[in-house]
Coordinates of C-alpha atoms in Angstrom, one line a residue:
X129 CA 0.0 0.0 0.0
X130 CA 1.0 3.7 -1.0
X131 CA 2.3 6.2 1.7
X132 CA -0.5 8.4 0.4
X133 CA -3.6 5.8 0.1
X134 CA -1.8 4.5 3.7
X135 CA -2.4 7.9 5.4
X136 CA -5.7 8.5 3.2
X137 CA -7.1 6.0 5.0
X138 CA -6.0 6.7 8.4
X139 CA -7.7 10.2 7.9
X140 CA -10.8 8.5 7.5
X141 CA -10.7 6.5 10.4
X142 CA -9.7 9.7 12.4
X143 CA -12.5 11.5 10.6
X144 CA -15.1 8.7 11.5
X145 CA -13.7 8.4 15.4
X146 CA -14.1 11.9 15.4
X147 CA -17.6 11.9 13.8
X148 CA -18.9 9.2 16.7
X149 CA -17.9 11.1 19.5
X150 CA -19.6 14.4 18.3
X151 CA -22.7 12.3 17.8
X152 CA -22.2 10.7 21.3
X153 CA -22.1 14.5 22.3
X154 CA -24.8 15.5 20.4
X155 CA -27.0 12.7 22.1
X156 CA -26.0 13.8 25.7
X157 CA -26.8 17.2 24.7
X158 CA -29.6 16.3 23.1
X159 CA -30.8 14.3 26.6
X160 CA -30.3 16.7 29.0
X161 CA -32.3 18.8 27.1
X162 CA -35.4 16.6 26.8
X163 CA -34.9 15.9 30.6
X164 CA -34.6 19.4 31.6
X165 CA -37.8 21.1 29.9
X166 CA -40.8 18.7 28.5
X167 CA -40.4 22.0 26.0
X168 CA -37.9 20.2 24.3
X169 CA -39.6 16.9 23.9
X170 CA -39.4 17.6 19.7
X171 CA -35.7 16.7 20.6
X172 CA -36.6 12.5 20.8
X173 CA -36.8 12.7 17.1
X174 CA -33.1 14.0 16.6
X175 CA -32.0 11.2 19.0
X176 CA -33.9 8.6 16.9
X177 CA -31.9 9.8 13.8
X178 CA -28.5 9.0 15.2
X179 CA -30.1 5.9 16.8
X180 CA -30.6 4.9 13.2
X181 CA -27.9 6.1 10.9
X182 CA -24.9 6.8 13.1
X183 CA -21.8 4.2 13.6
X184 CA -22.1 1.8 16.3
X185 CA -20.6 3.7 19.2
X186 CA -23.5 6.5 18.4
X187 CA -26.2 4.2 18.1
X188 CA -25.6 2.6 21.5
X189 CA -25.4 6.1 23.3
X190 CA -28.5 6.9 21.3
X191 CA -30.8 4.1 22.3
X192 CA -29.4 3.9 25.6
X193 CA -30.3 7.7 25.5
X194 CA -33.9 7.3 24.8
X195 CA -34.0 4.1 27.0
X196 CA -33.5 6.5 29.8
X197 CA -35.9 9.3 28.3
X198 CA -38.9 7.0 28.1
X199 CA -38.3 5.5 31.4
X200 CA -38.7 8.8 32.9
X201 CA -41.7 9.5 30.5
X202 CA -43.2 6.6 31.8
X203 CA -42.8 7.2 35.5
X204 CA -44.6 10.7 35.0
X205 CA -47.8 8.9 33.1
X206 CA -46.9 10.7 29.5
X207 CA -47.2 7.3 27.7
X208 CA -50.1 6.5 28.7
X209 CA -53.1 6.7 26.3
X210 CA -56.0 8.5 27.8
X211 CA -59.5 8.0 26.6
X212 CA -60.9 10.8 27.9
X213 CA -60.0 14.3 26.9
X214 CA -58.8 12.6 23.3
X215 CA -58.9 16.2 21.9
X216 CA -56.6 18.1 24.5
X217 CA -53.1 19.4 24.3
X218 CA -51.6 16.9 26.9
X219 CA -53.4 13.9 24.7
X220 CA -52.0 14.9 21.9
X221 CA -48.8 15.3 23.0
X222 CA -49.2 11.6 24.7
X223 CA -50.1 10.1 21.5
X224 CA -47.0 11.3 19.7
X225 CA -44.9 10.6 22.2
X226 CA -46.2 7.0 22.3
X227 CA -45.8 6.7 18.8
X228 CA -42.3 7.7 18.8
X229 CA -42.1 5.3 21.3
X230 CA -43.2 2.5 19.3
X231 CA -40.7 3.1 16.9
X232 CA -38.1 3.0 19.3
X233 CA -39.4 -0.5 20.6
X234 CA -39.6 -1.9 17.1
X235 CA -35.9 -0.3 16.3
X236 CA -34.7 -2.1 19.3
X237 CA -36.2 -5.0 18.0
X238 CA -34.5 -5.2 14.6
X239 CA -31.0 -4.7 16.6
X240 CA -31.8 -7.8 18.2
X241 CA -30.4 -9.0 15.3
X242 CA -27.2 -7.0 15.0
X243 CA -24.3 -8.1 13.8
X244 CA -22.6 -7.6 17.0
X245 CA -23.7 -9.9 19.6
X246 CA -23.1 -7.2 22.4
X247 CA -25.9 -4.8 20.7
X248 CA -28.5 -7.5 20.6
X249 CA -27.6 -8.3 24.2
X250 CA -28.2 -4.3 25.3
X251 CA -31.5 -4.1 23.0
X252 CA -32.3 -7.3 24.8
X253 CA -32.1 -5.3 28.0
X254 CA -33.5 -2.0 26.8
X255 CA -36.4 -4.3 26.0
X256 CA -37.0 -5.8 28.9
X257 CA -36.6 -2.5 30.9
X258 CA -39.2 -0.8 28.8
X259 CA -41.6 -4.2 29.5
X260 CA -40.8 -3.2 33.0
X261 CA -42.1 0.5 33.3
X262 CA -45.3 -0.2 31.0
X263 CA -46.3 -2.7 33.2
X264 CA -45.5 -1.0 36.2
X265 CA -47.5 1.8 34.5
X266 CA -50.1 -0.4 33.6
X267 CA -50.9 -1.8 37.2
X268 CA -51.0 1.3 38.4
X269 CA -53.8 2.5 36.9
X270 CA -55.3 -0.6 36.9
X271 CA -55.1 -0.9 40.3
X272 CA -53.4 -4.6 40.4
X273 CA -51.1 -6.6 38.5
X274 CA -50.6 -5.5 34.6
X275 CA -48.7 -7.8 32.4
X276 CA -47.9 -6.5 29.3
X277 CA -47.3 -9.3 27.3
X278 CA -48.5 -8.0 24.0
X279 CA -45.2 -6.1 24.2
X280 CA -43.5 -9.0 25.8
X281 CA -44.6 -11.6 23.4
X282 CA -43.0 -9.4 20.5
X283 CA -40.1 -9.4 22.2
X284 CA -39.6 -13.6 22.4
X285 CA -41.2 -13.4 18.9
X286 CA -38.3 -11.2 17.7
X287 CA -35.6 -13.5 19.8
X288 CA -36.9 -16.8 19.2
X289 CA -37.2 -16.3 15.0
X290 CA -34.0 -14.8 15.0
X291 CA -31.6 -16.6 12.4
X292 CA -29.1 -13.7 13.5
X293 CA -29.5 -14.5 17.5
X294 CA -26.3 -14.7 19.2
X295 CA -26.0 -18.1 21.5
X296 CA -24.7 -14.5 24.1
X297 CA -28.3 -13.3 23.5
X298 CA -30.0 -17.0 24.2
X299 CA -28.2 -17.3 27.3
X300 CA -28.3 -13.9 28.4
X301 CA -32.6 -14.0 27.9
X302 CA -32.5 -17.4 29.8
X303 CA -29.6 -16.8 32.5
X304 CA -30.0 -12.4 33.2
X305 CA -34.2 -13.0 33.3
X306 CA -36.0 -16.0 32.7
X307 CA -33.9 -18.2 35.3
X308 CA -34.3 -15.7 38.2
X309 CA -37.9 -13.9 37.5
X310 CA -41.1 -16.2 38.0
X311 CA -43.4 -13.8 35.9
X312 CA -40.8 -13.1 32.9
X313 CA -40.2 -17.3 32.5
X314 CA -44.5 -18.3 33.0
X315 CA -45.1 -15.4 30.3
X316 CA -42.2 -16.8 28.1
X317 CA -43.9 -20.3 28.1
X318 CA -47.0 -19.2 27.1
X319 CA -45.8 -17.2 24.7
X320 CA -43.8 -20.3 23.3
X321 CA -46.8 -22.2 23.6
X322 CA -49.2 -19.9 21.3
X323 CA -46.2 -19.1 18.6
X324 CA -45.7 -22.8 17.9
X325 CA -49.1 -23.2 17.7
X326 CA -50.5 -24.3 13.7
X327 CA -53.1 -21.6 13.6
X328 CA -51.1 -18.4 15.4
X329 CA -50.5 -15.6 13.3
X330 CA -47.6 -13.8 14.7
X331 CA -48.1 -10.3 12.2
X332 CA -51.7 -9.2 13.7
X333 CA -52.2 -5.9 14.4
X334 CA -49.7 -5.0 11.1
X335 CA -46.3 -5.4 13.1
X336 CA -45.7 -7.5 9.6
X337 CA -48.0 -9.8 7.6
X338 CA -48.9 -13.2 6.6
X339 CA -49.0 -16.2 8.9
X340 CA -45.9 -18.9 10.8
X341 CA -47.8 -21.3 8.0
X342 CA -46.3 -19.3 5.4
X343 CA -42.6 -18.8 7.1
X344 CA -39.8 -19.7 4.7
X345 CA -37.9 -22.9 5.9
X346 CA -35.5 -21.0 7.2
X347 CA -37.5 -19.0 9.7
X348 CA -38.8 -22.3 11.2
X349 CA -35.4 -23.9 12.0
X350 CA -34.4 -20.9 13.3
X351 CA -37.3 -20.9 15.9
X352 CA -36.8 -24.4 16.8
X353 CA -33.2 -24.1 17.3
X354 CA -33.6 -21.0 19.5
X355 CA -36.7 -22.3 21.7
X356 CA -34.8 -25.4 22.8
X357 CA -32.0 -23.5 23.0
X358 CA -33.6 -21.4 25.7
X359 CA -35.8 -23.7 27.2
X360 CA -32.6 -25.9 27.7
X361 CA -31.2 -22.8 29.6
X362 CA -33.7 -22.7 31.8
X363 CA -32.5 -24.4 35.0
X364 CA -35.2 -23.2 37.2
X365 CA -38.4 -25.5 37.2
X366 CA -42.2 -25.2 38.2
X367 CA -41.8 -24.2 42.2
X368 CA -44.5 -26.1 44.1
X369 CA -45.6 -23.7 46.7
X370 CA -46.7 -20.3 46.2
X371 CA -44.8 -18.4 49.0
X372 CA -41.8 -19.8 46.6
X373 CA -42.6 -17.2 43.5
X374 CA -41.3 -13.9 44.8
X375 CA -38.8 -12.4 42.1
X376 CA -41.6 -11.0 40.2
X377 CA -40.1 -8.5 37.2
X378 CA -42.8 -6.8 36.7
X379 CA -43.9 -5.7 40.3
X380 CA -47.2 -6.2 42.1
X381 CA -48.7 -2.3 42.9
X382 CA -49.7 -2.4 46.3
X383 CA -52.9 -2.8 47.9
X384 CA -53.7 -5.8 45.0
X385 CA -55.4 -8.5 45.5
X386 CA -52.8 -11.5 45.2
X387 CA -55.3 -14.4 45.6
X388 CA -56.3 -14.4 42.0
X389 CA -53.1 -13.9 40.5
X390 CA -52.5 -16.8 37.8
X391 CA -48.2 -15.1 38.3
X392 CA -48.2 -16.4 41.6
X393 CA -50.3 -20.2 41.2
X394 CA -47.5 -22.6 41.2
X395 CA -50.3 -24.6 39.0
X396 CA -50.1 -22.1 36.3
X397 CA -46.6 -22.1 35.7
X398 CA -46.8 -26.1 35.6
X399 CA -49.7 -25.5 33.0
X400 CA -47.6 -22.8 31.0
X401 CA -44.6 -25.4 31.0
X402 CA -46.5 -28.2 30.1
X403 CA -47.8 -26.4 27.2
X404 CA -44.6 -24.7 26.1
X405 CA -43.1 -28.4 25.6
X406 CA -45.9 -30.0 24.2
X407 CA -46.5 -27.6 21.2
X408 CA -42.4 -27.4 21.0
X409 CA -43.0 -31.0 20.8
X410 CA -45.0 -30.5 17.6
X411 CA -42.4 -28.7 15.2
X412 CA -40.8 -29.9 12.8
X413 CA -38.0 -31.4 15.0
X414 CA -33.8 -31.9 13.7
X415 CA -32.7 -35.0 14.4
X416 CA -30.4 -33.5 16.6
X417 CA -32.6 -31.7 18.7
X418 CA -35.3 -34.7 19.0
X419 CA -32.5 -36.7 20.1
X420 CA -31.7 -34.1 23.1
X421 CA -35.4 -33.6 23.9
X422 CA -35.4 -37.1 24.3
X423 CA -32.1 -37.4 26.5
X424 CA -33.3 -35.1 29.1
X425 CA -37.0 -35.9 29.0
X426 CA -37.6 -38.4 32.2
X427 CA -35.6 -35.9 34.4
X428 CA -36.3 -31.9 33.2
X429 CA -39.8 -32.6 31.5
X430 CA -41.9 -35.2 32.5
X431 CA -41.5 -34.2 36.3
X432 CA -43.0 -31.0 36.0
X433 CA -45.8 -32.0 33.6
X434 CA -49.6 -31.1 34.6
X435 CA -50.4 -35.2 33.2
X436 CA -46.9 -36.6 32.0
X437 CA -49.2 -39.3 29.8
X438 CA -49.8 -36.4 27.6
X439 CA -46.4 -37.3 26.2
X440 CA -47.5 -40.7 25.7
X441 CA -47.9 -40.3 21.8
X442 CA -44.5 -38.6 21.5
X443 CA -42.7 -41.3 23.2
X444 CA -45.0 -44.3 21.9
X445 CA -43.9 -42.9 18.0
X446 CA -40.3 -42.3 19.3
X447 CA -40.1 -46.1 20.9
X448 CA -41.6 -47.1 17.2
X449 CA -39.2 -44.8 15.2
X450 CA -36.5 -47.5 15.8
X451 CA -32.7 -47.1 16.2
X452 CA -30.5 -44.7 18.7
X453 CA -34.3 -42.6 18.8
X454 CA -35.8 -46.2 20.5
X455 CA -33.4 -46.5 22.9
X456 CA -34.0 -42.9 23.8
X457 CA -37.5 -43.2 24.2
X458 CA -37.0 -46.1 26.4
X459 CA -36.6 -43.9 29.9
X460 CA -39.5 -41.9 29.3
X461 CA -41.7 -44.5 28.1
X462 CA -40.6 -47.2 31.3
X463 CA -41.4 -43.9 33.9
X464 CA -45.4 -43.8 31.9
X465 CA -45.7 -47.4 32.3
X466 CA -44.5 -48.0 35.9
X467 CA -45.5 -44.7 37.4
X468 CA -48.6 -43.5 35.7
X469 CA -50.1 -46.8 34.5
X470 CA -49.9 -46.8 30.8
X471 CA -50.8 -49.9 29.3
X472 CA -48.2 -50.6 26.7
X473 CA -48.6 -54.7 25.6
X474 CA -45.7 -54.7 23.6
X475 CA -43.1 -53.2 25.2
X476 CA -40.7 -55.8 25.5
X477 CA -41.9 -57.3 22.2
X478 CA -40.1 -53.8 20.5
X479 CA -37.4 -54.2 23.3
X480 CA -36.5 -57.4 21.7
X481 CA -36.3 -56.3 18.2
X482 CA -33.6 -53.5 19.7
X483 CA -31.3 -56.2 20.0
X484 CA -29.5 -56.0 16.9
X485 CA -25.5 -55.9 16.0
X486 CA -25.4 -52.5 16.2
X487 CA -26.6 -52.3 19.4
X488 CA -23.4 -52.4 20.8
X489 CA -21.9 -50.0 18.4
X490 CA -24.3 -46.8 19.3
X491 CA -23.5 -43.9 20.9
X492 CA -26.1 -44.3 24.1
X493 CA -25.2 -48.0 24.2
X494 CA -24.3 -47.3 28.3
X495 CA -27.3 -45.6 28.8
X496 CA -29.3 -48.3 27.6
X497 CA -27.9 -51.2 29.1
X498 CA -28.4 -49.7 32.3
X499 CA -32.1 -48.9 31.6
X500 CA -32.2 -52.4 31.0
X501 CA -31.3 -53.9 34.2
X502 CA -34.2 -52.2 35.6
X503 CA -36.4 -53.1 32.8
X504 CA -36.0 -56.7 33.4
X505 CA -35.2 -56.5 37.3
X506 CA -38.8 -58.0 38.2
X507 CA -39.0 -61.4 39.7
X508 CA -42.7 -62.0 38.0
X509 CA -41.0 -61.7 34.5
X510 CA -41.8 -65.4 32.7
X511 CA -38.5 -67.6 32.4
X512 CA -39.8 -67.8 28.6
X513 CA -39.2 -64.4 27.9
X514 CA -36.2 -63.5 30.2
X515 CA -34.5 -66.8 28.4
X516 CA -34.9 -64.7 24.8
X517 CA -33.1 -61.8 26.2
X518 CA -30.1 -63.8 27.3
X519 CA -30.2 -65.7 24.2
X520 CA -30.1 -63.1 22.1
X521 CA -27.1 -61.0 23.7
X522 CA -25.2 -64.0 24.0
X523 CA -25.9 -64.7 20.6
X524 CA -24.6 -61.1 19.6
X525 CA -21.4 -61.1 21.8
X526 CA -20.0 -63.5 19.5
X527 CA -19.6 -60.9 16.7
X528 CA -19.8 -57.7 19.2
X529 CA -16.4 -55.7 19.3
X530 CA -14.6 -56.6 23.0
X531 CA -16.3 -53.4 24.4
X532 CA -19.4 -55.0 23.5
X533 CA -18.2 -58.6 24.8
X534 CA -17.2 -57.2 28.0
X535 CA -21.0 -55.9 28.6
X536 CA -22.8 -58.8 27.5
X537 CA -21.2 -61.6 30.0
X538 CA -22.0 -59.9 33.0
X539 CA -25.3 -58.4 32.0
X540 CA -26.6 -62.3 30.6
X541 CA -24.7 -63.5 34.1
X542 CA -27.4 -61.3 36.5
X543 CA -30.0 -62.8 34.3
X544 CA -29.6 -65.3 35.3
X545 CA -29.1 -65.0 38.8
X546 CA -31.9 -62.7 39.3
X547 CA -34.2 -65.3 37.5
X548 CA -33.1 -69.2 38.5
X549 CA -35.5 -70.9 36.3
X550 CA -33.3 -69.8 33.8
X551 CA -30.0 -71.9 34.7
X552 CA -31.4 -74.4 32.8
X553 CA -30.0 -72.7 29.6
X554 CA -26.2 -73.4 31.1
X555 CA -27.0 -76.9 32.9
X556 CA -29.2 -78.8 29.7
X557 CA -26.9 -81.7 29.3
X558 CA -26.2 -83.3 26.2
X559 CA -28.0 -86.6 24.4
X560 CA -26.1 -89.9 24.5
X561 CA -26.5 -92.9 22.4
X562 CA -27.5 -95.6 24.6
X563 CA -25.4 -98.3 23.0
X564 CA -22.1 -96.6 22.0
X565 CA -22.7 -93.9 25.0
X566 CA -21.2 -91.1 22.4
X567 CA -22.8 -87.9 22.7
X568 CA -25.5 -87.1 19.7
X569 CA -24.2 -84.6 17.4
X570 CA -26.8 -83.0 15.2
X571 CA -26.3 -80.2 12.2
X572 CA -28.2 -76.9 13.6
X573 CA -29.3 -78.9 17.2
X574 CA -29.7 -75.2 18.6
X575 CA -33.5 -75.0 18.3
X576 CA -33.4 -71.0 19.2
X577 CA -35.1 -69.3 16.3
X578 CA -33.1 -65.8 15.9
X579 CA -35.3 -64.8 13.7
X580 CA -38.7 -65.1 15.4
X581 CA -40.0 -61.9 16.5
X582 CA -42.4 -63.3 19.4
X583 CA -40.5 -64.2 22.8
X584 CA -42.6 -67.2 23.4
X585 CA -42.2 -68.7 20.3
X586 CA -38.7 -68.2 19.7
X587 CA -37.3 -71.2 21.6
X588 CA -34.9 -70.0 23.9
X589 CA -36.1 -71.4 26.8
X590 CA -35.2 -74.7 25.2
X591 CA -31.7 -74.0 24.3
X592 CA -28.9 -73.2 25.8
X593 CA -25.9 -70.6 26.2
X594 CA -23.1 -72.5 24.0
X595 CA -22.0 -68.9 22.8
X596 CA -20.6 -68.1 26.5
X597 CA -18.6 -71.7 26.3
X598 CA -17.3 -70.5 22.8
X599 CA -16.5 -66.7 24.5
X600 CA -14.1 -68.5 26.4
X601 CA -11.8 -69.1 23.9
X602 CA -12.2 -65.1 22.9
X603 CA -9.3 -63.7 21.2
X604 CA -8.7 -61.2 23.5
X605 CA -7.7 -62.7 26.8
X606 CA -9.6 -60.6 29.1
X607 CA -13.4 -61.5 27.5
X608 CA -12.2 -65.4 27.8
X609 CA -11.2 -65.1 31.5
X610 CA -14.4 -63.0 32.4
X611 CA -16.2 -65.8 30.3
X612 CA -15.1 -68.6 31.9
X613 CA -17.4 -67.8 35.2
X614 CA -20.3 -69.5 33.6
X615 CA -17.9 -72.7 33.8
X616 CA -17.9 -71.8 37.8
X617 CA -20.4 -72.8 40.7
X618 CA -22.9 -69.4 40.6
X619 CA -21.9 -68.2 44.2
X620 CA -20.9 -65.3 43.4
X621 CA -22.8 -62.2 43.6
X622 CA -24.0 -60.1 40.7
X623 CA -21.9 -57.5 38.6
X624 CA -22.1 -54.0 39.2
X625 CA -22.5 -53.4 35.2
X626 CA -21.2 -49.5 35.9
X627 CA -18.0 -51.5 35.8
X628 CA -18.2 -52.6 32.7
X629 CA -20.3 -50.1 30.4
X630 CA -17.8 -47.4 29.4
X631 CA -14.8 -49.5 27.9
X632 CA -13.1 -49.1 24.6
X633 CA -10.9 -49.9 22.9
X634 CA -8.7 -47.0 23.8
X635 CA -9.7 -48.5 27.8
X636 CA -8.2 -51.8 27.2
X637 CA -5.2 -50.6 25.3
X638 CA -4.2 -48.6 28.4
X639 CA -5.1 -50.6 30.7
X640 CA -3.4 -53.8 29.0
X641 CA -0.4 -51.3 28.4
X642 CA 0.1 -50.0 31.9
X643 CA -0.1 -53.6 33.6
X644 CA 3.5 -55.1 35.2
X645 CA 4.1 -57.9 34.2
X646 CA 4.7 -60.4 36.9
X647 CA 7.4 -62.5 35.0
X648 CA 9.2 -61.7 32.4
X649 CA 7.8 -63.4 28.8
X650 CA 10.5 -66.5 27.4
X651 CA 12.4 -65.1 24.5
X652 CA 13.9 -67.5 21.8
X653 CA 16.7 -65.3 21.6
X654 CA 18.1 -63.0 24.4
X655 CA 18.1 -59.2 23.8
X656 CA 21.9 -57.6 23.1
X657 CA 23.2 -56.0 25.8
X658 CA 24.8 -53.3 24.3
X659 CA 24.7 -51.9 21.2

């Protein structure tokens, strides 16, 4: 670059940094004007301009400006529309200042999507702080608690279909307000609840126009990315006992009658919750994020559900769906049927047909096994169908990867110590010719049917667990030895499977690695000495 372009260029940036802060003292100018004389009001609209068109630095002063300008407006009862005396001076002068107003609201709405994640994050806060003197405003005249959630519910609107939104904006909306204010997070789940509903037309009263039926693609992903973003940020859950909602954003005006207030029913913010999930529940869901919904669903969502067998279709398609999205479902699905009486025939008809070779290849392979335990921890179980299970894991192990091999002994070992009507499948002795005494040796003698979908019909109970003999000569040492215990008297106690679930191959290489060797191995020819 030229010496003369070179120092073109730094005149520009001078002249631009010197342009911001005259704007930045303009605005301050401009404020204490407004603030000193209500004669100066006409001055809002000069602010505005810079809040528009100047450079970053300006803009922030500027909005930051009129952020303070309105709340001050608000305190003194200027915003507030009258609907008597329409004609006067002072309605006049109240109508255009709430005009002006709304633009400011909807510009700090289109910085939500900034390019620079700290603006969204102080529009965010402008928002909210406006939210908070109109409602305080509101209940004041009213004469009791004022939500205004017409404002508010623009506000998530603009967030939540944000393709621009800043995970600093997500987490500043969930951790700075909807994880420590009661009224801010119930509101936020009913407004959830009505944008993801089919019919809701988010551009009524001409903020835009059309309806969420007609939203590009685009639009939609964006809204389900953000929602579960947020609701996965929010740590606090549905308090039981009213005295427990006290951080209240929006405050309660004295004098008000708290009784009827749906803000402080620990019933409506389980209803608002319950609601928020089950329409989020109803989008077009990633793969991704039905996965994740699925992960946390027995511990931060059914819980807190108003009826938790509302989710019963969601989980009864997801147990159906097949796959890693089966075994998923499983948690949820176990909690309906054990805890809330759903009647589900053929749960462990589908939990069968999970048993496939690439069961012990998936990602939540851990998670499963363990759900499994408990799934077939009931003494009442039939042998028949506890036989099948074992059957068919055994039968798997023999072409499962070690880290599979090395779950399956121990979990088809408590099987059959939790169920003894079982140990016939290791004790069925062989046939014997009764002339020669030679033991009968037929092609395909195993009369388990792998193939037979129905756990009473597929014979298991009649065979027998030759694949743990055959695990026993394993090539990696390690599966042989632990497979050699159904060659032992069964007096010892169960495995505690957590032992066993998380190994890999990167496990067994260290561990196998890091052992000392107790004697040294024989060597056909002795290592040199020196070199």
């Amino acid at each position: 670059m030229s010496k003369r372009k070179l120092s073109s260029l730094k005149d520009a940036q001078s002249s631009g940094a010197k342009d911001a802060k005259e704007l930045v003292e303009s605005v301050r100018r401009l404020e204490t004007s407004v603030l000193s004389s209500q004669q100066n009001l006409n001055d809002i609209v000069d602010i505005f301009e810079i809040a528009k068109g100047g450079s970053a630095e300006a803009a922030f002063a500027a909005i930051s400006s009129l952020g303070r300008i309105y709340s001050g407006l608000w305190a003194k009862e200027l915003l507030s529309r009258s609907k008597e005396h329409k004609d006067t001076a002072a309605a006049k002068v109240s109508d255009w200042l709430r005009d002006n107003y709304n633009q400011y609201v909807g510009l700090l709405r289109t910085m939500l999507s900034h390019d620079d994640a700290a603006m969204q994050v102080a529009a965010l806060k402008l928002l909210l702080q406006m939210i908070e003197k109109e409602g305080r405003s509101a209940g004041k005249s009213a004469g009791t608690y004022d939500f205004p959630n017409g404002s508010y519910i623009a506000v998530v609107e603009a967030v939540l279909d944000n393709g621009a939104a800043s995970d600093h904006l997500l987490r500043s909306l969930a951790d700075s307000y909807l994880n420590i204010y009661d009224d801010l997070r119930m509101y936020f789940y009913r407004d959830v609840a009505k944008m993801a509903s089919p019919d809701y037309d988010p551009f009524r009263k001409g903020r835009r126009g059309g309806v969420r039926g007609s939203h590009v693609v685009e639009q939609v992903e964006a809204f389900v990315q953000n929602t579960f973003t947020v609701l996965s940020m929010v740590r606090v859950m549905p308090k039981k006992a009213a005295g427990e909602l006290d951080s209240l954003w929006v405050a309660i005006p004295d004098g008000a009658d708290k009784a009827e207030l749906a803000v402080l029913s620990p019933k409506a913010h389980r209803k608002a919750f319950s609601e928020a999930w089950l329409a989020f529940m109803r989008q077009p869901l990633t793969a991704e994020i039905y996965k994740q919904v699925l992960t946390v669903m027995h511990k931060r969502i059914m819980p807190y559900m108003v009826d938790p067998k509302s989710l019963m279709d969601f989980l009864s398609n997801s147990y159906d769906a097949g796959g890693s999205v089966s075994l998923l479902a499983l948690n949820g699905l176990f909690t309906l049927i054990a805890e809330h009486n759903l009647s589900y025939p053929q749960f462990y008809e589908k939990l069968y047909a999970l048993f496939d070779r690439n069961l012990f290849h998936v990602k939540y392979r851990a998670r499963f096994f363990r759900l499994f335990e408990v799934f077939l921890g009931s003494s009442h179980l039939p042998s028949y169908l506890v036989a099948a299970f074992a059957k068919r894991i055994s039968r798997l192990a023999l072409s499962a990867p070690p880290s599979g091999a090395v779950i399956a002994i121990p979990v088809v070992y408590n099987l059959l110590k939790a169920h003894p009507k079982c140990m016939v499948l290791i004790h069925r002795m062989p046939e014997y010719d009764e002339i020669t005494g030679e033991e009968k040796v037929h092609e395909a003698d195993d009369p388990y049917l792998a193939d037979e979908p129905d756990l009473a019909k597929c014979r298991a109970i009649d065979s027998s667990l030759w694949e743990m003999q055959t695990l026993q000569n394993h090539y990696y040492p390690n599966i042989a030895t632990l497979a050699k215990i159904f060659s032992e008297p069964f007096h010892k106690p169960k495995f505690q499977l957590e032992d066993f679930l998380d190994h890999t191959y990167n496990t067994f290489f260290e561990s196998d690695s890091s052992r000392k060797l107790k004697k040294a191995p024989a060597l056909a020819a002795q290592p040199p000495a020196t070199l």
